[in-house]
Amino acid sequence: MATEYPGYGVQGYVPWLLQGASDYLRGDVAVKYGLSARETEVFELLVQGLTRGQIAERLSLSSWTVKEYIAGVYAKVGVHSAKELMILVAGGERGRR
């Protein structure tokens, strides 16, 4: 079972990987993979550990719309989960190159 880290949301174990990842690195990922402006917003919130529902509330979008943006981010970056996305941003480079 994954360890929970206080203050890091439901998927607390995943954002813990990013404590050392800078905004610059996250921006690089967005540019490298050609994310749209909205996909970049969703991406930034994902790497902060927010859930789909939290992202929907923050951006005033439906949960289903956020789901579609998340799918677009995953497809462009070449990952299949939030955990893989976190590893990529933390420097693990498991996405498409």
PDB file of N, CA, C and O in Angstrom, residues 51-97:
ATOM      1  N   THR A  51      -7.162  15.930  -7.873  1.00  0.00           N
ATOM      2  CA  THR A  51      -7.985  14.919  -8.520  1.00  0.00           C
ATOM      3  C   THR A  51      -8.764  15.559  -9.662  1.00  0.00           C
ATOM      4  O   THR A  51      -8.834  16.788  -9.781  1.00  0.00           O
ATOM      5  N   ARG A  52      -9.391  14.721 -10.470  1.00  0.00           N
ATOM      6  CA  ARG A  52     -10.203  15.232 -11.579  1.00  0.00           C
ATOM      7  C   ARG A  52     -11.293  16.161 -11.065  1.00  0.00           C
ATOM      8  O   ARG A  52     -11.528  17.226 -11.625  1.00  0.00           O
ATOM      9  N   GLY A  53     -11.953  15.778  -9.984  1.00  0.00           N
ATOM     10  CA  GLY A  53     -13.006  16.615  -9.407  1.00  0.00           C
ATOM     11  C   GLY A  53     -12.485  17.954  -8.913  1.00  0.00           C
ATOM     12  O   GLY A  53     -13.125  18.995  -9.100  1.00  0.00           O
ATOM     13  N   GLN A  54     -11.319  17.937  -8.284  1.00  0.00           N
ATOM     14  CA  GLN A  54     -10.719  19.176  -7.794  1.00  0.00           C
ATOM     15  C   GLN A  54     -10.313  20.078  -8.950  1.00  0.00           C
ATOM     16  O   GLN A  54     -10.478  21.297  -8.881  1.00  0.00           O
ATOM     17  N   ILE A  55      -9.797  19.482 -10.015  1.00  0.00           N
ATOM     18  CA  ILE A  55      -9.415  20.263 -11.194  1.00  0.00           C
ATOM     19  C   ILE A  55     -10.662  20.878 -11.830  1.00  0.00           C
ATOM     20  O   ILE A  55     -10.663  22.058 -12.189  1.00  0.00           O
ATOM     21  N   ALA A  56     -11.728  20.096 -11.940  1.00  0.00           N
ATOM     22  CA  ALA A  56     -12.981  20.589 -12.514  1.00  0.00           C
ATOM     23  C   ALA A  56     -13.496  21.784 -11.724  1.00  0.00           C
ATOM     24  O   ALA A  56     -13.883  22.803 -12.305  1.00  0.00           O
ATOM     25  N   GLU A  57     -13.454  21.669 -10.411  1.00  0.00           N
ATOM     26  CA  GLU A  57     -13.918  22.777  -9.571  1.00  0.00           C
ATOM     27  C   GLU A  57     -13.027  23.999  -9.731  1.00  0.00           C
ATOM     28  O   GLU A  57     -13.512  25.126  -9.883  1.00  0.00           O
ATOM     29  N   ARG A  58     -11.732  23.806  -9.725  1.00  0.00           N
ATOM     30  CA  ARG A  58     -10.777  24.913  -9.836  1.00  0.00           C
ATOM     31  C   ARG A  58     -10.928  25.651 -11.153  1.00  0.00           C
ATOM     32  O   ARG A  58     -10.822  26.872 -11.213  1.00  0.00           O
ATOM     33  N   LEU A  59     -11.157  24.909 -12.252  1.00  0.00           N
ATOM     34  CA  LEU A  59     -11.231  25.523 -13.587  1.00  0.00           C
ATOM     35  C   LEU A  59     -12.662  25.800 -14.042  1.00  0.00           C
ATOM     36  O   LEU A  59     -12.869  26.244 -15.172  1.00  0.00           O
ATOM     37  N   SER A  60     -13.622  25.527 -13.186  1.00  0.00           N
ATOM     38  CA  SER A  60     -15.046  25.712 -13.511  1.00  0.00           C
ATOM     39  C   SER A  60     -15.438  24.945 -14.767  1.00  0.00           C
ATOM     40  O   SER A  60     -16.079  25.471 -15.684  1.00  0.00           O
ATOM     41  N   LEU A  61     -15.031  23.686 -14.809  1.00  0.00           N
ATOM     42  CA  LEU A  61     -15.361  22.792 -15.915  1.00  0.00           C
ATOM     43  C   LEU A  61     -16.089  21.579 -15.359  1.00  0.00           C
ATOM     44  O   LEU A  61     -16.006  21.295 -14.162  1.00  0.00           O
ATOM     45  N   SER A  62     -16.756  20.832 -16.228  1.00  0.00           N
ATOM     46  CA  SER A  62     -17.368  19.582 -15.783  1.00  0.00           C
ATOM     47  C   SER A  62     -16.270  18.537 -15.599  1.00  0.00           C
ATOM     48  O   SER A  62     -15.196  18.607 -16.219  1.00  0.00           O
ATOM     49  N   SER A  63     -16.553  17.567 -14.762  1.00  0.00           N
ATOM     50  CA  SER A  63     -15.606  16.478 -14.525  1.00  0.00           C
ATOM     51  C   SER A  63     -15.316  15.722 -15.822  1.00  0.00           C
ATOM     52  O   SER A  63     -14.199  15.280 -16.063  1.00  0.00           O
ATOM     53  N   TRP A  64     -16.345  15.587 -16.670  1.00  0.00           N
ATOM     54  CA  TRP A  64     -16.179  14.886 -17.940  1.00  0.00           C
ATOM     55  C   TRP A  64     -15.272  15.660 -18.892  1.00  0.00           C
ATOM     56  O   TRP A  64     -14.478  15.061 -19.624  1.00  0.00           O
ATOM     57  N   THR A  65     -15.378  16.967 -18.894  1.00  0.00           N
ATOM     58  CA  THR A  65     -14.500  17.790 -19.731  1.00  0.00           C
ATOM     59  C   THR A  65     -13.057  17.646 -19.265  1.00  0.00           C
ATOM     60  O   THR A  65     -12.139  17.482 -20.079  1.00  0.00           O
ATOM     61  N   VAL A  66     -12.860  17.673 -17.966  1.00  0.00           N
ATOM     62  CA  VAL A  66     -11.509  17.502 -17.415  1.00  0.00           C
ATOM     63  C   VAL A  66     -10.978  16.125 -17.779  1.00  0.00           C
ATOM     64  O   VAL A  66      -9.804  15.979 -18.131  1.00  0.00           O
ATOM     65  N   LYS A  67     -11.835  15.111 -17.736  1.00  0.00           N
ATOM     66  CA  LYS A  67     -11.418  13.759 -18.111  1.00  0.00           C
ATOM     67  C   LYS A  67     -10.866  13.752 -19.539  1.00  0.00           C
ATOM     68  O   LYS A  67      -9.849  13.112 -19.819  1.00  0.00           O
ATOM     69  N   GLU A  68     -11.534  14.471 -20.442  1.00  0.00           N
ATOM     70  CA  GLU A  68     -11.080  14.550 -21.833  1.00  0.00           C
ATOM     71  C   GLU A  68      -9.730  15.278 -21.944  1.00  0.00           C
ATOM     72  O   GLU A  68      -8.865  14.865 -22.721  1.00  0.00           O
ATOM     73  N   TYR A  69      -9.562  16.347 -21.193  1.00  0.00           N
ATOM     74  CA  TYR A  69      -8.277  17.055 -21.200  1.00  0.00           C
ATOM     75  C   TYR A  69      -7.165  16.166 -20.645  1.00  0.00           C
ATOM     76  O   TYR A  69      -6.047  16.151 -21.173  1.00  0.00           O
ATOM     77  N   ILE A  70      -7.458  15.438 -19.594  1.00  0.00           N
ATOM     78  CA  ILE A  70      -6.463  14.527 -19.019  1.00  0.00           C
ATOM     79  C   ILE A  70      -6.084  13.471 -20.047  1.00  0.00           C
ATOM     80  O   ILE A  70      -4.893  13.174 -20.236  1.00  0.00           O
ATOM     81  N   ALA A  71      -7.071  12.915 -20.741  1.00  0.00           N
ATOM     82  CA  ALA A  71      -6.791  11.920 -21.785  1.00  0.00           C
ATOM     83  C   ALA A  71      -5.899  12.518 -22.871  1.00  0.00           C
ATOM     84  O   ALA A  71      -4.977  11.855 -23.364  1.00  0.00           O
ATOM     85  N   GLY A  72      -6.158  13.774 -23.242  1.00  0.00           N
ATOM     86  CA  GLY A  72      -5.323  14.447 -24.241  1.00  0.00           C
ATOM     87  C   GLY A  72      -3.894  14.631 -23.770  1.00  0.00           C
ATOM     88  O   GLY A  72      -2.944  14.413 -24.526  1.00  0.00           O
ATOM     89  N   VAL A  73      -3.737  15.021 -22.508  1.00  0.00           N
ATOM     90  CA  VAL A  73      -2.394  15.184 -21.934  1.00  0.00           C
ATOM     91  C   VAL A  73      -1.666  13.841 -21.952  1.00  0.00           C
ATOM     92  O   VAL A  73      -0.528  13.745 -22.413  1.00  0.00           O
ATOM     93  N   TYR A  74      -2.319  12.800 -21.455  1.00  0.00           N
ATOM     94  CA  TYR A  74      -1.693  11.474 -21.413  1.00  0.00           C
ATOM     95  C   TYR A  74      -1.286  11.020 -22.818  1.00  0.00           C
ATOM     96  O   TYR A  74      -0.187  10.486 -23.012  1.00  0.00           O
ATOM     97  N   ALA A  75      -2.168  11.224 -23.795  1.00  0.00           N
ATOM     98  CA  ALA A  75      -1.872  10.791 -25.169  1.00  0.00           C
ATOM     99  C   ALA A  75      -0.682  11.542 -25.747  1.00  0.00           C
ATOM    100  O   ALA A  75       0.212  10.932 -26.351  1.00  0.00           O
ATOM    101  N   LYS A  76      -0.645  12.856 -25.565  1.00  0.00           N
ATOM    102  CA  LYS A  76       0.457  13.651 -26.116  1.00  0.00           C
ATOM    103  C   LYS A  76       1.783  13.334 -25.440  1.00  0.00           C
ATOM    104  O   LYS A  76       2.831  13.330 -26.089  1.00  0.00           O
ATOM    105  N   VAL A  77       1.734  13.099 -24.150  1.00  0.00           N
ATOM    106  CA  VAL A  77       2.961  12.852 -23.391  1.00  0.00           C
ATOM    107  C   VAL A  77       3.393  11.391 -23.499  1.00  0.00           C
ATOM    108  O   VAL A  77       4.565  11.079 -23.370  1.00  0.00           O
ATOM    109  N   GLY A  78       2.428  10.501 -23.762  1.00  0.00           N
ATOM    110  CA  GLY A  78       2.752   9.087 -23.915  1.00  0.00           C
ATOM    111  C   GLY A  78       2.745   8.316 -22.615  1.00  0.00           C
ATOM    112  O   GLY A  78       3.533   7.388 -22.438  1.00  0.00           O
ATOM    113  N   VAL A  79       1.869   8.709 -21.704  1.00  0.00           N
ATOM    114  CA  VAL A  79       1.734   7.989 -20.433  1.00  0.00           C
ATOM    115  C   VAL A  79       0.302   7.478 -20.324  1.00  0.00           C
ATOM    116  O   VAL A  79      -0.560   7.846 -21.114  1.00  0.00           O
ATOM    117  N   HIS A  80       0.077   6.631 -19.318  1.00  0.00           N
ATOM    118  CA  HIS A  80      -1.244   6.036 -19.137  1.00  0.00           C
ATOM    119  C   HIS A  80      -1.851   6.309 -17.775  1.00  0.00           C
ATOM    120  O   HIS A  80      -2.967   5.860 -17.507  1.00  0.00           O
ATOM    121  N   SER A  81      -1.141   7.022 -16.928  1.00  0.00           N
ATOM    122  CA  SER A  81      -1.655   7.272 -15.578  1.00  0.00           C
ATOM    123  C   SER A  81      -1.014   8.520 -14.991  1.00  0.00           C
ATOM    124  O   SER A  81       0.022   8.990 -15.473  1.00  0.00           O
ATOM    125  N   ALA A  82      -1.641   9.005 -13.921  1.00  0.00           N
ATOM    126  CA  ALA A  82      -1.076  10.155 -13.208  1.00  0.00           C
ATOM    127  C   ALA A  82       0.290   9.803 -12.640  1.00  0.00           C
ATOM    128  O   ALA A  82       1.208  10.623 -12.652  1.00  0.00           O
ATOM    129  N   LYS A  83       0.444   8.585 -12.175  1.00  0.00           N
ATOM    130  CA  LYS A  83       1.727   8.160 -11.604  1.00  0.00           C
ATOM    131  C   LYS A  83       2.831   8.228 -12.659  1.00  0.00           C
ATOM    132  O   LYS A  83       3.920   8.740 -12.391  1.00  0.00           O
ATOM    133  N   GLU A  84       2.555   7.733 -13.868  1.00  0.00           N
ATOM    134  CA  GLU A  84       3.550   7.804 -14.947  1.00  0.00           C
ATOM    135  C   GLU A  84       3.869   9.254 -15.295  1.00  0.00           C
ATOM    136  O   GLU A  84       5.020   9.588 -15.584  1.00  0.00           O
ATOM    137  N   LEU A  85       2.855  10.118 -15.264  1.00  0.00           N
ATOM    138  CA  LEU A  85       3.072  11.538 -15.550  1.00  0.00           C
ATOM    139  C   LEU A  85       3.992  12.152 -14.501  1.00  0.00           C
ATOM    140  O   LEU A  85       4.906  12.913 -14.831  1.00  0.00           O
ATOM    141  N   MET A  86       3.781  11.802 -13.241  1.00  0.00           N
ATOM    142  CA  MET A  86       4.616  12.319 -12.157  1.00  0.00           C
ATOM    143  C   MET A  86       6.064  11.863 -12.313  1.00  0.00           C
ATOM    144  O   MET A  86       6.991  12.637 -12.116  1.00  0.00           O
ATOM    145  N   ILE A  87       6.237  10.602 -12.699  1.00  0.00           N
ATOM    146  CA  ILE A  87       7.591  10.070 -12.902  1.00  0.00           C
ATOM    147  C   ILE A  87       8.276  10.829 -14.028  1.00  0.00           C
ATOM    148  O   ILE A  87       9.445  11.208 -13.917  1.00  0.00           O
ATOM    149  N   LEU A  88       7.543  11.105 -15.099  1.00  0.00           N
ATOM    150  CA  LEU A  88       8.086  11.853 -16.227  1.00  0.00           C
ATOM    151  C   LEU A  88       8.554  13.241 -15.783  1.00  0.00           C
ATOM    152  O   LEU A  88       9.667  13.660 -16.079  1.00  0.00           O
ATOM    153  N   VAL A  89       7.688  13.936 -15.042  1.00  0.00           N
ATOM    154  CA  VAL A  89       8.010  15.296 -14.599  1.00  0.00           C
ATOM    155  C   VAL A  89       9.155  15.287 -13.600  1.00  0.00           C
ATOM    156  O   VAL A  89       9.976  16.199 -13.589  1.00  0.00           O
ATOM    157  N   ALA A  90       9.233  14.232 -12.798  1.00  0.00           N
ATOM    158  CA  ALA A  90      10.304  14.140 -11.808  1.00  0.00           C
ATOM    159  C   ALA A  90      11.640  13.772 -12.445  1.00  0.00           C
ATOM    160  O   ALA A  90      12.650  13.731 -11.781  1.00  0.00           O
ATOM    161  N   GLY A  91      11.614  13.501 -13.748  1.00  0.00           N
ATOM    162  CA  GLY A  91      12.861  13.216 -14.444  1.00  0.00           C
ATOM    163  C   GLY A  91      13.021  11.784 -14.883  1.00  0.00           C
ATOM    164  O   GLY A  91      14.051  11.413 -15.423  1.00  0.00           O
ATOM    165  N   GLY A  92      11.996  10.962 -14.685  1.00  0.00           N
ATOM    166  CA  GLY A  92      12.083   9.557 -15.038  1.00  0.00           C
ATOM    167  C   GLY A  92      11.931   9.270 -16.522  1.00  0.00           C
ATOM    168  O   GLY A  92      12.308   8.224 -16.993  1.00  0.00           O
ATOM    169  N   GLU A  93      11.369  10.224 -17.290  1.00  0.00           N
ATOM    170  CA  GLU A  93      11.221  10.109 -18.746  1.00  0.00           C
ATOM    171  C   GLU A  93      10.668   8.758 -19.208  1.00  0.00           C
ATOM    172  O   GLU A  93      11.250   8.086 -20.013  1.00  0.00           O
ATOM    173  N   ARG A  94       9.471   8.397 -18.718  1.00  0.00           N
ATOM    174  CA  ARG A  94       8.840   7.171 -19.185  1.00  0.00           C
ATOM    175  C   ARG A  94       7.871   7.439 -20.326  1.00  0.00           C
ATOM    176  O   ARG A  94       7.359   6.507 -20.922  1.00  0.00           O
ATOM    177  N   GLY A  95       7.604   8.690 -20.639  1.00  0.00           N
ATOM    178  CA  GLY A  95       6.684   9.021 -21.726  1.00  0.00           C
ATOM    179  C   GLY A  95       7.355   8.895 -23.080  1.00  0.00           C
ATOM    180  O   GLY A  95       8.509   8.491 -23.176  1.00  0.00           O
ATOM    181  N   ARG A  96       6.620   9.265 -24.138  1.00  0.00           N
ATOM    182  CA  ARG A  96       7.219   9.210 -25.476  1.00  0.00           C
ATOM    183  C   ARG A  96       8.285  10.295 -25.585  1.00  0.00           C
ATOM    184  O   ARG A  96       8.218  11.325 -24.953  1.00  0.00           O
ATOM    185  N   ARG A  97       9.216  10.085 -26.408  1.00  0.00           N
ATOM    186  CA  ARG A  97      10.331  11.019 -26.536  1.00  0.00           C
ATOM    187  C   ARG A  97      10.221  11.811 -27.806  1.00  0.00           C
ATOM    188  O   ARG A  97       9.804  11.509 -28.791  1.00  0.00           O
TER     189      ARG A  97
END
